[in-house]
Amino acid sequence: MIAKRQVRWTRQVRQVRWARGVAGGVLALGVLAGVMGCDTPPAPPPAPGPTGGPPARPTQPGAQTPGPTSGPSCPEGGVRLVETGGDAAMGLRVEGFRLVNCGTEEYVLEGYPGVSLRGDRNEPLEVAVVHGTAGITTGVPDIEAAPQRVVLAPGQAAAWSVVWRNLVTDPSVPATTAAAMEVEPRPGAPRLRLRLTRPLDLGNTGKLGIGPWTAATR
């Protein structure tokens, strides 16, 4: 009888100890989880969404948006003088030029341009400018043509040519070379100055023949 009671008591003691152990383990796990939860850093905030860049600046009334750069500016008179090349043979020189209407209105030409020449230091040169080829040569149709009225719409051009001889006929007279040209397209118009890429080597003949305005062909 006593032996049976001891066995029951031993079993009860073991059950109590087992229950206490389970409870303690559960409590320890809870405490550990709480501690670990306190040490875990908070989740990072969500990343901001994509931005569209700085806001566009409002356009001021009357403001203009810069456009692409344009070509050479148009001179005051609305026309531009350019060289077109020439020819040389046995001392005879022919050089061509064009007058381009770079303005916004029609430009009317009649007769011959007014021409004067300048040296390398921009000094005026004493040169006789004649209409046509008289006293210089013959057989240059563009220069011997009759004057005509030429009307240039914006963007159109008129052509004209000059002729001279590169001769030294008098050793006592210094040879003349024109490095620049001034042209008055029509009476009273602003004069155009052009630095020549091919200087006019006039020798000491002192004479330059010019042709009339003609409509330029493209």
Short mmCIF file of C-alpha atoms in Angstrom, two decimals:
data_model
loop_
_atom_site.label_atom_id
_atom_site.label_comp_id
_atom_site.label_asym_id
_atom_site.label_seq_id
_atom_site.Cartn_x
_atom_site.Cartn_y
_atom_site.Cartn_z
CA MET A 1 0.00 0.00 0.00
CA ILE A 2 2.75 2.36 0.95
CA ALA A 3 4.65 1.41 -2.17
CA LYS A 4 1.69 2.32 -4.39
CA ARG A 5 1.39 5.76 -2.74
CA GLN A 6 5.09 6.42 -3.30
CA VAL A 7 4.74 5.54 -6.98
CA ARG A 8 1.74 7.91 -7.36
CA TRP A 9 3.54 10.71 -5.50
CA THR A 10 6.59 10.25 -7.71
CA ARG A 11 4.42 10.45 -10.83
CA GLN A 12 2.68 13.63 -9.60
CA VAL A 13 6.02 15.24 -8.81
CA ARG A 14 7.30 14.43 -12.29
CA GLN A 15 4.10 15.83 -13.92
CA VAL A 16 4.41 19.07 -11.93
CA ARG A 17 8.07 19.45 -12.86
CA TRP A 18 7.26 18.77 -16.55
CA ALA A 19 4.46 21.35 -16.52
CA ARG A 20 6.71 23.93 -14.89
CA GLY A 21 9.41 23.23 -17.49
CA VAL A 22 6.99 23.68 -20.37
CA ALA A 23 5.61 26.90 -18.89
CA GLY A 24 9.10 28.23 -18.34
CA GLY A 25 10.12 27.43 -21.88
CA VAL A 26 7.06 29.15 -23.27
CA LEU A 27 7.73 32.19 -21.07
CA ALA A 28 11.38 32.28 -22.15
CA LEU A 29 10.43 32.11 -25.81
CA GLY A 30 7.97 34.96 -25.33
CA VAL A 31 10.57 37.11 -23.60
CA LEU A 32 13.16 36.29 -26.26
CA ALA A 33 10.72 37.15 -29.02
CA GLY A 34 9.93 40.45 -27.30
CA VAL A 35 13.61 41.30 -26.99
CA MET A 36 14.29 40.40 -30.57
CA GLY A 37 11.30 42.47 -31.66
CA CYS A 38 12.68 45.48 -29.82
CA ASP A 39 16.10 45.12 -31.50
CA THR A 40 14.70 44.75 -35.05
CA PRO A 41 14.94 48.13 -36.88
CA PRO A 42 11.72 49.51 -38.36
CA ALA A 43 11.03 48.92 -42.03
CA PRO A 44 12.45 51.67 -44.30
CA PRO A 45 9.99 54.20 -45.70
CA PRO A 46 8.82 53.56 -49.27
CA ALA A 47 11.03 55.08 -51.97
CA PRO A 48 9.64 58.23 -53.58
CA GLY A 49 8.13 57.88 -57.04
CA PRO A 50 9.81 59.20 -60.21
CA THR A 51 9.86 62.95 -60.64
CA GLY A 52 9.31 64.85 -63.88
CA GLY A 53 12.22 67.28 -63.42
CA PRO A 54 11.97 70.94 -62.50
CA PRO A 55 8.70 72.61 -63.37
CA ALA A 56 8.63 74.54 -66.63
CA ARG A 57 9.10 78.27 -66.29
CA PRO A 58 6.06 80.20 -67.40
CA THR A 59 6.46 82.11 -70.66
CA GLN A 60 6.36 85.84 -70.22
CA PRO A 61 3.92 87.71 -72.45
CA GLY A 62 5.68 88.79 -75.62
CA ALA A 63 8.76 86.61 -74.97
CA GLN A 64 10.32 84.90 -77.97
CA THR A 65 11.86 81.46 -78.02
CA PRO A 66 15.44 81.61 -79.34
CA GLY A 67 15.61 80.09 -82.80
CA PRO A 68 18.49 78.70 -84.82
CA THR A 69 21.21 81.09 -85.80
CA SER A 70 20.94 82.56 -89.26
CA GLY A 71 23.55 83.06 -91.95
CA PRO A 72 25.53 86.26 -92.65
CA SER A 73 23.56 89.37 -91.77
CA CYS A 74 22.06 91.36 -94.62
CA PRO A 75 23.73 94.77 -95.17
CA GLU A 76 21.85 98.01 -94.59
CA GLY A 77 20.75 98.40 -98.21
CA GLY A 78 19.17 94.93 -98.41
CA VAL A 79 21.70 93.50 -100.91
CA ARG A 80 24.97 91.58 -100.61
CA LEU A 81 27.94 91.54 -103.00
CA VAL A 82 29.80 88.26 -103.67
CA GLU A 83 32.55 87.07 -106.03
CA THR A 84 31.79 84.34 -108.55
CA GLY A 85 35.22 83.68 -110.09
CA GLY A 86 36.89 84.63 -113.32
CA ASP A 87 39.37 83.81 -116.07
CA ALA A 88 42.83 84.93 -117.15
CA ALA A 89 44.57 84.47 -120.49
CA MET A 90 47.62 86.24 -122.00
CA GLY A 91 47.42 89.08 -119.51
CA LEU A 92 43.67 89.59 -119.99
CA ARG A 93 41.61 89.25 -116.80
CA VAL A 94 37.85 88.81 -116.40
CA GLU A 95 36.20 88.59 -112.98
CA GLY A 96 32.52 88.02 -112.16
CA PHE A 97 30.35 89.27 -109.30
CA ARG A 98 26.79 88.94 -108.09
CA LEU A 99 24.49 91.22 -106.15
CA VAL A 100 22.08 89.15 -104.02
CA ASN A 101 18.80 90.57 -102.73
CA CYS A 102 18.91 89.45 -99.09
CA GLY A 103 16.12 91.82 -98.04
CA THR A 104 12.37 91.38 -97.92
CA GLU A 105 11.34 93.67 -100.80
CA GLU A 106 12.00 93.89 -104.53
CA TYR A 107 15.24 95.58 -105.55
CA VAL A 108 15.42 97.38 -108.92
CA LEU A 109 18.68 97.90 -110.83
CA GLU A 110 19.34 99.84 -114.02
CA GLY A 111 22.45 100.48 -116.08
CA TYR A 112 25.86 99.97 -114.47
CA PRO A 113 27.09 99.75 -110.89
CA GLY A 114 29.24 102.55 -109.51
CA VAL A 115 32.70 101.09 -108.85
CA SER A 116 35.83 102.33 -107.10
CA LEU A 117 38.95 100.42 -106.05
CA ARG A 118 41.14 100.45 -102.94
CA GLY A 119 44.65 99.21 -102.21
CA ASP A 120 45.95 96.83 -99.57
CA ARG A 121 46.02 99.60 -96.94
CA ASN A 122 42.49 100.70 -97.89
CA GLU A 123 43.84 103.69 -99.81
CA PRO A 124 41.79 104.84 -102.85
CA LEU A 125 43.34 103.95 -106.19
CA GLU A 126 43.37 106.20 -109.25
CA VAL A 127 41.81 103.91 -111.85
CA ALA A 128 39.67 104.88 -114.82
CA VAL A 129 36.42 102.86 -114.70
CA VAL A 130 34.79 102.62 -118.13
CA HIS A 131 31.55 101.04 -119.34
CA GLY A 132 32.24 98.14 -121.66
CA THR A 133 35.56 96.95 -123.07
CA ALA A 134 36.64 99.99 -125.08
CA GLY A 135 40.40 100.41 -125.03
CA ILE A 136 40.90 97.08 -123.21
CA THR A 137 39.71 94.23 -125.44
CA THR A 138 36.79 92.96 -127.52
CA GLY A 139 34.69 89.85 -127.56
CA VAL A 140 33.41 89.76 -123.96
CA PRO A 141 29.60 89.57 -124.45
CA ASP A 142 28.58 90.05 -120.82
CA ILE A 143 30.56 93.26 -120.54
CA GLU A 144 29.60 94.59 -124.00
CA ALA A 145 25.85 93.92 -123.50
CA ALA A 146 23.37 96.80 -123.56
CA PRO A 147 22.13 98.03 -120.15
CA GLN A 148 18.74 96.75 -119.01
CA ARG A 149 16.36 97.06 -116.10
CA VAL A 150 16.64 94.17 -113.64
CA VAL A 151 14.10 93.53 -110.86
CA LEU A 152 15.25 91.26 -108.05
CA ALA A 153 12.72 89.52 -105.85
CA PRO A 154 13.96 88.53 -102.38
CA GLY A 155 16.57 85.81 -102.81
CA GLN A 156 17.31 86.58 -106.47
CA ALA A 157 20.60 87.94 -107.80
CA ALA A 158 22.00 90.12 -110.58
CA ALA A 159 25.34 89.46 -112.27
CA TRP A 160 28.01 91.77 -113.65
CA SER A 161 31.64 91.42 -114.69
CA VAL A 162 34.83 93.46 -114.93
CA VAL A 163 37.73 93.20 -117.39
CA TRP A 164 41.30 94.54 -117.37
CA ARG A 165 44.79 93.82 -118.63
CA ASN A 166 47.73 93.02 -116.42
CA LEU A 167 50.31 95.00 -118.39
CA VAL A 168 53.23 97.23 -117.51
CA THR A 169 53.52 99.69 -120.38
CA ASP A 170 55.50 102.41 -118.63
CA PRO A 171 58.32 101.41 -116.25
CA SER A 172 58.17 104.83 -114.61
CA VAL A 173 54.59 104.24 -113.39
CA PRO A 174 54.16 101.87 -110.40
CA ALA A 175 51.96 98.84 -110.95
CA THR A 176 48.57 98.91 -109.24
CA THR A 177 46.84 96.08 -107.39
CA ALA A 178 43.33 96.49 -106.01
CA ALA A 179 42.70 94.50 -102.81
CA ALA A 180 39.16 95.76 -102.22
CA MET A 181 36.22 97.10 -104.18
CA GLU A 182 33.45 99.55 -103.32
CA VAL A 183 30.19 99.29 -105.25
CA GLU A 184 27.18 101.59 -105.35
CA PRO A 185 24.40 99.33 -106.73
CA ARG A 186 22.18 102.27 -107.73
CA PRO A 187 22.38 106.05 -107.24
CA GLY A 188 22.00 107.00 -103.58
CA ALA A 189 22.12 103.40 -102.27
CA PRO A 190 24.52 102.47 -99.44
CA ARG A 191 27.93 101.52 -100.83
CA LEU A 192 29.12 97.93 -100.43
CA ARG A 193 32.75 97.16 -99.70
CA LEU A 194 34.14 93.76 -100.67
CA ARG A 195 37.59 92.43 -99.76
CA LEU A 196 38.71 90.55 -102.85
CA THR A 197 39.96 86.99 -102.59
CA ARG A 198 41.54 87.49 -106.07
CA PRO A 199 43.08 90.98 -106.15
CA LEU A 200 42.81 92.93 -109.41
CA ASP A 201 46.41 93.17 -110.73
CA LEU A 202 45.99 96.10 -113.08
CA GLY A 203 49.66 96.61 -113.85
CA ASN A 204 50.07 100.29 -114.74
CA THR A 205 47.31 100.42 -117.34
CA GLY A 206 45.08 102.30 -114.86
CA LYS A 207 41.87 101.14 -116.54
CA LEU A 208 39.01 98.82 -115.59
CA GLY A 209 36.05 97.96 -117.83
CA ILE A 210 32.72 97.03 -116.24
CA GLY A 211 29.58 95.43 -117.65
CA PRO A 212 25.91 96.28 -116.93
CA TRP A 213 23.58 94.54 -114.53
CA THR A 214 22.11 91.33 -115.94
CA ALA A 215 19.71 88.80 -114.43
CA ALA A 216 21.75 85.98 -112.93
CA THR A 217 21.02 82.44 -114.07
CA ARG A 218 21.27 79.66 -111.47
#
